[in-house]
Each structure stands twice: as C-alpha cells, then as structure tokens.
C-alpha cells in the first residue's frame, strides 16, 4: 500500500535522536518520492548574512536574515524556499509537488536563485536560504520513523519562515497537545535533571 507523501510536513526529532546533525531539529520535507526524501532543517541558523552569499536576494530574506544549515548533505549548494505574495510568485518560483490539501502551505515553494531577485521583494512574503539539505534513500526515513526517531507532523508557513528558530522544536511539539506537548518541556540534557 502506498504511504501518503511527507512533502510539506515536518519531521521533528524525538529526544532520543542525539546525533549532532539532527538533535532537536525540525526538518521541513521539500520532496518525498519512492526513491527518497529531501528536506531542510528549519532551526539551524548559521549567522552568515544571506546578502553575503546571494547578494541580490539578501534584502528579501526573512528575519533572521542569515543562511541556515539545511542539513549535512550537499553543504556547498543551496536551497531557497519562498512564500508567494498576494500578487503571485516571482519568476523562478515552483510550488512543492504533491502537497495535496495542505492549505496552510499553499503559497510555499522552491525559489531558483539563478533567476533575478524580484524588485522590492514585492512578490515574496517569506524567503529563506539553506546551505545543504537532509536526505534519506528509499525506505531509510520510514525505518527511522518506525524506530521512534522522528515525529511526522503538520507544518504551517510560519514554521518555515520562523523569526525564532531556536524555539521552533518546543513550539511545534507544544501545539500538538497531549503527550507531544508534554515532550516539548523535555530537558536538553536529561542527565542534568
């Protein structure tokens, strides 16, 4: 039986996932196919201003206007996400494939940084650039989910362009209610409890 797509959803690291690259990470899934899954980590700001890397696009970057570490794969390349503004998307913007009824993400897509930046940023309501990405081969992510390493949760555009990336992990878990909300208070180092 086919699994529903994870495109446009969040992978929230369970506290047991202690690997440095993914500890307390929130990954936005950009593409999920039978061949594998690609996403970007939303809560790893790098401190390097976007304007120093992609000069023309820097003025459009959502706060904090810095590059983000998208993940441990392909760190020499970039992926940009943008939310189309009320006048429609800029040239080079592509919607995420297979979102289905994810109305909360209807305007979020991938931006081609090789195209010129839109003048005055008028056609983007949110914009973020990621160095690298997180990737899983066919079946790998489902195996990790089955082992309890990730929670697959619904995303909203505010997650992708959050102004408080450091608080995103707790915030996403808290809004789920129940046991996941309780988990949002889990100490970073349980040994210090």
XYZ file of N, CA and C in Angstrom:
579
model
N 0.843 -1.188 0.000
C 0.000 0.000 0.000
C 0.886 1.248 0.000
N 0.516 2.238 -0.792
C 1.291 3.470 -0.866
C 1.169 4.275 0.416
N 2.288 4.805 0.855
C 2.313 5.695 2.021
C 1.942 7.101 1.560
N 1.222 7.868 2.384
C 0.958 9.249 1.992
C 2.270 10.042 1.948
N 2.311 11.030 1.073
C 3.527 11.826 0.936
C 3.816 12.615 2.216
N 5.083 12.797 2.469
C 5.508 13.626 3.595
C 5.858 15.041 3.123
N 5.784 15.285 1.812
C 6.082 16.620 1.287
C 5.212 17.657 1.993
N 5.858 18.729 2.465
C 5.133 19.789 3.152
C 4.861 19.504 4.615
N 5.386 18.421 5.132
C 5.194 18.096 6.548
C 6.510 18.309 7.291
N 6.443 18.239 8.583
C 7.620 18.397 9.435
C 8.067 17.044 9.973
N 9.376 16.883 10.052
C 9.971 15.778 10.782
C 10.581 16.410 12.027
N 10.024 16.089 13.177
C 10.514 16.654 14.433
C 11.286 15.570 15.160
N 12.540 15.862 15.460
C 13.411 14.880 16.098
C 12.907 14.526 17.488
N 12.828 13.241 17.758
C 12.497 12.776 19.103
C 13.706 13.031 19.999
N 13.490 13.200 21.308
C 14.625 13.448 22.207
C 15.702 12.375 22.138
N 15.340 11.143 21.791
C 16.325 10.054 21.708
C 17.308 10.243 20.562
N 16.962 11.079 19.571
C 17.835 11.304 18.424
C 18.906 12.305 18.842
N 20.085 11.796 19.167
C 21.148 12.627 19.742
C 22.251 12.983 18.749
N 22.174 12.470 17.519
C 23.179 12.779 16.510
C 23.263 14.296 16.338
N 24.472 14.832 16.359
C 24.657 16.291 16.300
C 23.908 16.958 15.164
N 23.903 16.364 13.988
C 23.250 16.982 12.828
C 21.748 17.158 13.031
N 21.136 16.269 13.798
C 19.673 16.280 13.894
C 19.116 16.446 15.303
N 19.966 16.612 16.296
C 19.490 16.763 17.674
C 18.531 17.952 17.763
N 17.314 17.688 18.228
C 16.256 18.694 18.385
C 15.977 19.481 17.106
N 16.122 18.823 15.985
C 15.887 19.509 14.713
C 14.422 19.410 14.300
N 14.045 20.376 13.474
C 12.739 20.391 12.824
C 13.040 20.473 11.328
N 12.711 19.402 10.612
C 13.010 19.310 9.183
C 11.717 19.513 8.394
N 11.767 20.411 7.426
C 10.647 20.609 6.509
C 10.900 19.754 5.273
N 9.973 18.864 4.948
C 10.137 17.961 3.815
C 9.763 18.702 2.529
N 10.754 18.856 1.655
C 10.581 19.554 0.390
C 10.145 18.591 -0.713
N 10.601 17.342 -0.638
C 10.268 16.367 -1.676
C 10.309 14.961 -1.080
N 9.238 14.200 -1.289
C 9.157 12.832 -0.793
C 8.622 11.960 -1.916
N 9.469 11.069 -2.415
C 9.100 10.173 -3.507
C 9.479 8.749 -3.113
N 9.072 7.756 -3.900
C 9.500 6.383 -3.599
C 11.023 6.209 -3.626
N 11.726 7.095 -4.330
C 13.186 6.993 -4.416
C 13.900 7.585 -3.200
N 13.220 8.421 -2.425
C 13.838 9.015 -1.254
C 13.161 10.300 -0.820
N 13.730 10.918 0.198
C 13.146 12.108 0.806
C 14.217 13.177 0.965
N 13.843 14.415 0.686
C 14.740 15.559 0.822
C 14.039 16.609 1.663
N 14.764 17.171 2.626
C 14.212 18.221 3.467
C 15.291 19.187 3.902
N 14.864 20.240 4.588
C 15.799 21.227 5.128
C 15.499 21.447 6.608
N 16.565 21.615 7.380
C 16.413 21.854 8.813
C 16.042 23.323 9.012
N 14.934 23.562 9.703
C 14.413 24.921 9.871
C 14.983 25.673 11.062
N 15.659 24.969 11.958
C 16.081 25.634 13.198
C 17.593 25.574 13.428
N 18.364 25.779 12.344
C 19.826 25.828 12.458
C 20.389 27.062 11.749
N 20.169 28.267 12.310
C 20.751 29.463 11.686
C 22.270 29.424 11.783
N 22.924 29.904 10.727
C 24.386 29.862 10.673
C 25.051 31.175 11.088
N 24.345 32.269 11.065
C 24.946 33.545 11.430
C 25.529 34.307 10.252
N 25.709 33.676 9.102
C 26.242 34.315 7.912
C 25.093 35.005 7.177
N 25.145 36.327 6.997
C 24.051 37.029 6.323
C 23.812 36.506 4.905
N 22.548 36.354 4.550
C 22.178 35.906 3.205
C 22.796 36.826 2.166
N 22.817 38.129 2.443
C 23.336 39.121 1.490
C 24.808 38.892 1.141
N 25.547 38.194 1.991
C 26.949 37.908 1.697
C 27.112 36.692 0.796
N 26.047 35.909 0.632
C 26.130 34.691 -0.166
C 25.390 34.857 -1.492
N 24.187 35.326 -1.445
C 23.390 35.593 -2.647
C 22.959 37.064 -2.586
N 23.849 37.924 -3.032
C 23.768 39.370 -2.835
C 22.405 39.952 -3.193
N 21.918 39.688 -4.391
C 20.671 40.304 -4.847
C 19.450 39.846 -4.052
N 19.535 38.684 -3.448
C 18.397 38.122 -2.727
C 18.406 38.485 -1.239
N 19.514 39.009 -0.741
C 19.660 39.250 0.685
C 18.587 40.132 1.292
N 18.165 41.155 0.581
C 17.154 42.079 1.100
C 15.798 41.394 1.301
N 15.575 40.270 0.643
C 14.300 39.559 0.740
C 14.245 38.567 1.897
N 15.393 38.254 2.479
C 15.460 37.202 3.496
C 14.613 37.540 4.715
N 13.853 36.537 5.167
C 13.057 36.674 6.384
C 13.994 36.746 7.583
N 13.573 37.435 8.626
C 14.370 37.520 9.850
C 14.354 36.182 10.581
N 15.457 35.760 11.112
C 16.776 36.352 10.998
C 17.305 36.173 9.565
N 17.839 37.219 8.995
C 18.250 37.253 7.588
C 19.626 36.624 7.379
N 19.761 35.390 7.861
C 21.025 34.660 7.774
C 20.799 33.354 7.031
N 21.893 32.769 6.578
C 21.843 31.437 5.984
C 21.499 30.431 7.087
N 20.839 29.351 6.685
C 20.514 28.275 7.611
C 21.202 27.006 7.131
N 21.619 26.166 8.067
C 22.150 24.855 7.708
C 20.953 23.977 7.405
N 20.794 23.609 6.134
C 19.665 22.772 5.741
C 19.870 21.306 6.087
N 21.112 20.927 6.316
C 21.406 19.545 6.653
C 22.822 19.188 6.262
N 23.222 17.953 6.558
C 24.611 17.548 6.359
C 24.978 17.145 4.930
N 24.027 17.116 4.009
C 24.288 16.678 2.635
C 24.387 17.900 1.721
N 25.344 17.888 0.796
C 25.444 18.941 -0.210
C 25.625 20.330 0.372
N 26.481 20.458 1.372
C 26.626 21.748 2.063
C 27.204 22.854 1.179
N 27.741 22.499 0.026
C 28.249 23.504 -0.899
C 27.180 24.039 -1.837
N 25.960 23.540 -1.711
C 24.863 24.012 -2.555
C 23.767 24.611 -1.681
N 22.856 25.325 -2.311
C 21.802 25.973 -1.549
C 20.420 25.635 -2.068
N 19.469 25.680 -1.161
C 18.049 25.536 -1.483
C 17.354 26.744 -0.880
N 16.521 27.398 -1.675
C 15.777 28.557 -1.184
C 14.288 28.253 -1.214
N 13.605 28.626 -0.150
C 12.157 28.495 -0.072
C 11.551 29.885 0.020
N 10.421 30.065 -0.631
C 9.744 31.347 -0.595
C 8.245 31.171 -0.523
N 7.581 32.123 0.116
C 6.120 32.158 0.167
C 5.651 33.215 -0.814
N 4.854 32.800 -1.786
C 4.362 33.718 -2.802
C 3.500 34.801 -2.157
N 3.724 36.025 -2.579
C 2.958 37.153 -2.072
C 1.591 37.243 -2.715
N 0.794 38.230 -2.326
C -0.578 38.360 -2.836
C -0.651 38.613 -4.341
N 0.428 39.130 -4.926
C 0.432 39.384 -6.370
C 0.945 38.192 -7.161
N 1.137 37.059 -6.504
C 1.636 35.867 -7.182
C 3.125 35.709 -6.991
N 3.627 34.564 -7.363
C 5.051 34.267 -7.143
C 5.946 34.972 -8.157
N 7.221 35.125 -7.799
C 8.177 35.716 -8.737
C 8.603 34.680 -9.779
N 9.262 35.122 -10.846
C 9.821 34.151 -11.799
C 10.807 33.240 -11.063
N 10.825 31.980 -11.452
C 11.748 31.030 -10.840
C 11.203 30.347 -9.599
N 9.991 30.682 -9.192
C 9.352 30.044 -8.035
C 8.575 28.825 -8.506
N 8.705 27.705 -7.809
C 7.967 26.483 -8.157
C 7.252 25.965 -6.919
N 5.978 25.618 -7.050
C 5.261 25.068 -5.885
C 5.827 23.703 -5.509
N 5.643 23.332 -4.270
C 6.048 21.988 -3.839
C 5.107 20.976 -4.483
N 5.678 19.907 -4.994
C 4.884 18.873 -5.670
C 4.197 17.973 -4.647
N 2.933 17.662 -4.879
C 2.232 16.660 -4.085
C 1.788 17.107 -2.711
N 1.552 18.410 -2.529
C 1.098 18.874 -1.220
C -0.301 18.396 -0.888
N -1.104 18.126 -1.884
C -2.477 17.718 -1.623
C -3.242 18.843 -0.952
N -3.990 18.528 0.095
C -4.849 19.533 0.716
C -4.142 20.390 1.774
N -2.840 20.504 1.724
C -2.109 21.268 2.747
C -2.293 22.770 2.516
N -3.499 23.263 2.776
C -3.838 24.666 2.525
C -2.943 25.617 3.311
N -2.468 25.185 4.463
C -1.614 26.049 5.286
C -0.293 26.359 4.591
N 0.057 25.582 3.576
C 1.321 25.770 2.862
C 1.115 26.122 1.391
N -0.077 26.540 1.033
C -0.427 26.746 -0.372
C 0.539 27.666 -1.104
N 1.118 28.647 -0.462
C 1.993 29.582 -1.157
C 3.471 29.296 -1.019
N 3.859 28.189 -0.382
C 5.272 27.899 -0.152
C 5.824 27.087 -1.322
N 6.994 27.505 -1.816
C 7.621 26.787 -2.914
C 9.119 26.992 -2.925
N 9.766 26.390 -3.902
C 11.209 26.485 -4.072
C 11.506 27.659 -5.002
N 12.536 28.444 -4.664
C 12.931 29.605 -5.459
C 14.262 29.299 -6.142
N 14.327 29.543 -7.442
C 15.555 29.349 -8.207
C 16.417 30.599 -8.062
N 17.521 30.467 -7.356
C 18.390 31.616 -7.092
C 19.171 32.063 -8.325
N 19.119 31.291 -9.410
C 19.765 31.710 -10.651
C 18.937 32.763 -11.386
N 17.659 32.866 -11.050
C 16.813 33.918 -11.623
C 17.084 35.225 -10.891
N 16.788 36.358 -11.519
C 16.995 37.629 -10.821
C 16.006 37.783 -9.666
N 16.467 38.439 -8.618
C 15.599 38.712 -7.472
C 14.499 39.675 -7.903
N 13.270 39.480 -7.399
C 12.203 40.407 -7.760
C 12.478 41.793 -7.181
N 12.165 42.850 -7.917
C 12.413 44.195 -7.402
C 11.556 44.471 -6.168
N 12.165 45.080 -5.176
C 11.486 45.478 -3.927
C 10.899 44.313 -3.141
N 11.162 43.075 -3.554
C 10.675 41.910 -2.809
C 9.178 41.776 -2.782
N 8.465 42.495 -3.648
C 7.013 42.544 -3.603
C 6.303 41.230 -3.829
N 6.946 40.244 -4.426
C 6.231 39.018 -4.737
C 6.567 37.865 -3.784
N 7.258 38.139 -2.693
C 7.548 37.114 -1.690
C 7.160 37.620 -0.301
N 6.371 36.811 0.402
C 6.011 37.142 1.785
C 6.970 36.521 2.785
N 7.751 35.557 2.362
C 8.747 34.916 3.208
C 9.818 34.349 2.309
N 11.066 34.353 2.805
C 12.171 33.857 1.986
C 13.298 33.385 2.891
N 13.777 32.173 2.644
C 14.861 31.617 3.453
C 15.786 30.809 2.559
N 17.109 30.891 2.833
C 18.105 30.152 2.055
C 18.829 29.173 2.983
N 18.954 27.942 2.509
C 19.566 26.861 3.281
C 20.812 26.358 2.568
N 21.893 26.198 3.311
C 23.123 25.584 2.793
C 23.025 24.101 3.099
N 22.956 23.293 2.055
C 22.838 21.855 2.240
C 21.409 21.419 2.497
N 21.271 20.116 2.707
C 19.941 19.551 2.934
C 20.070 18.245 3.702
N 18.934 17.740 4.142
C 18.849 16.430 4.788
C 18.255 15.478 3.758
N 18.849 14.321 3.593
C 18.364 13.378 2.591
C 18.345 11.953 3.101
N 17.343 11.205 2.640
C 17.195 9.807 3.001
C 16.928 9.011 1.732
N 17.527 7.855 1.609
C 17.266 6.977 0.463
C 15.928 6.265 0.674
N 15.487 5.553 -0.361
C 14.209 4.845 -0.312
C 14.120 3.963 0.931
N 13.073 4.146 1.715
C 12.834 3.324 2.896
C 13.603 3.722 4.136
N 14.676 4.487 3.995
C 15.517 4.840 5.141
C 14.754 5.670 6.172
N 14.064 6.712 5.726
C 13.337 7.575 6.659
C 12.215 6.808 7.346
N 11.473 5.997 6.588
C 10.400 5.213 7.203
C 10.952 4.290 8.286
N 12.147 3.754 8.065
C 12.784 2.929 9.086
C 13.095 3.724 10.348
N 13.604 4.944 10.172
C 13.916 5.799 11.321
C 12.635 6.214 12.060
N 11.574 6.487 11.303
C 10.292 6.829 11.926
C 9.784 5.632 12.717
N 9.895 4.439 12.146
C 9.472 3.219 12.832
C 10.243 2.947 14.110
N 11.486 3.415 14.171
C 12.305 3.251 15.375
C 12.028 4.340 16.406
N 11.159 5.288 16.071
C 10.801 6.343 17.020
C 11.720 7.550 17.004
N 12.540 7.701 15.952
C 13.481 8.825 15.898
C 12.818 10.131 15.474
N 11.704 10.061 14.748
C 11.044 11.255 14.210
C 9.544 11.214 14.456
N 8.968 12.399 14.671
C 7.519 12.577 14.664
C 7.189 13.287 13.355
N 6.208 12.791 12.611
C 5.781 13.417 11.360
C 4.550 14.248 11.687
N 4.690 15.575 11.553
C 3.639 16.498 11.985
C 3.310 17.502 10.891
N 2.134 18.085 10.985
C 1.726 19.093 10.006
C 2.521 20.369 10.195
N 2.807 21.011 9.074
C 3.548 22.279 9.067
C 2.612 23.423 8.730
N 3.013 24.616 9.138
C 2.370 25.850 8.700
C 3.484 26.741 8.154
N 3.124 27.684 7.299
C 4.135 28.545 6.676
C 4.982 29.265 7.713
N 4.403 29.614 8.850
C 5.153 30.311 9.902
C 6.298 29.457 10.437
N 6.207 28.132 10.332
C 7.314 27.265 10.742
C 8.502 27.452 9.803
N 8.228 27.501 8.517
C 9.281 27.590 7.505
C 10.039 28.907 7.622
N 9.334 29.980 7.947
C 9.943 31.310 7.975
C 9.957 31.895 9.395
N 10.094 31.047 10.383
C 10.047 31.481 11.774
C 11.110 32.534 12.092
N 10.725 33.496 12.921
C 11.686 34.502 13.384
C 12.387 34.031 14.662
N 11.948 32.903 15.211
C 12.543 32.341 16.423
C 12.909 30.876 16.187
N 13.947 30.627 15.361
C 14.278 29.235 15.046
C 14.699 28.419 16.269
N 15.322 29.049 17.246
C 15.784 28.304 18.426
C 14.625 27.731 19.231
N 13.470 28.368 19.201
C 12.309 27.887 19.955
C 11.372 27.009 19.152
N 11.694 26.736 17.879
C 10.768 26.024 16.996
C 10.470 24.599 17.453
N 11.478 23.849 17.877
C 11.274 22.454 18.285
C 10.211 22.365 19.375
N 10.376 23.146 20.433
C 9.405 23.123 21.538
C 8.040 23.624 21.099
N 8.023 24.678 20.305
C 6.767 25.282 19.871
C 5.930 24.314 19.033
N 6.569 23.609 18.089
C 5.831 22.665 17.243
C 5.272 21.523 18.094
N 6.067 20.985 18.994
C 5.573 19.904 19.854
C 4.446 20.383 20.761
N 4.589 21.577 21.322
C 3.586 22.107 22.241
C 2.227 22.251 21.569
N 2.197 22.691 20.325
C 0.901 22.918 19.678
C 0.176 21.620 19.319
N 0.854 20.464 19.454
C 0.219 19.183 19.159
C -0.721 18.741 20.280
N -0.489 19.247 21.476
C -1.288 18.816 22.618
C -0.869 17.438 23.108
N -1.490 16.977 24.167
C -1.266 15.636 24.701
C 0.182 15.346 25.065
N 0.612 14.111 24.786
C 1.950 13.658 25.155
C 3.052 14.464 24.453
N 2.806 14.874 23.203
C 3.828 15.643 22.489
C 4.009 17.022 23.109
N 2.932 17.611 23.594
C 3.054 18.905 24.273
C 3.892 18.749 25.541
N 3.683 17.682 26.250
C 4.476 17.411 27.451
C 5.945 17.205 27.078
N 6.180 16.536 25.969
C 7.535 16.278 25.498
C 8.277 17.581 25.162
N 7.535 18.640 24.839
C 8.170 19.922 24.489
C 8.988 20.494 25.637
N 8.741 20.022 26.837
C 9.480 20.501 28.016
C 10.642 19.579 28.392
N 10.860 18.550 27.602
C 11.933 17.584 27.860
C 13.273 18.310 27.923
N 14.059 18.100 28.975
C 15.335 18.815 29.092
C 16.319 18.425 27.991
N 17.104 19.390 27.571
C 18.093 19.137 26.531
C 19.075 18.061 26.966
N 19.456 18.064 28.229
C 20.344 17.037 28.777
C 19.647 16.421 29.990
N 18.943 15.280 29.824
C 18.190 14.688 30.925
C 19.072 14.287 32.111
N 20.380 14.141 31.885
C 21.294 13.794 32.964
C 21.456 14.922 33.984
N 21.105 16.153 33.579
C 21.206 17.300 34.487
C 19.934 17.520 35.267
N 18.946 16.670 35.063
C 17.645 16.828 35.701
C 17.681 16.410 37.145
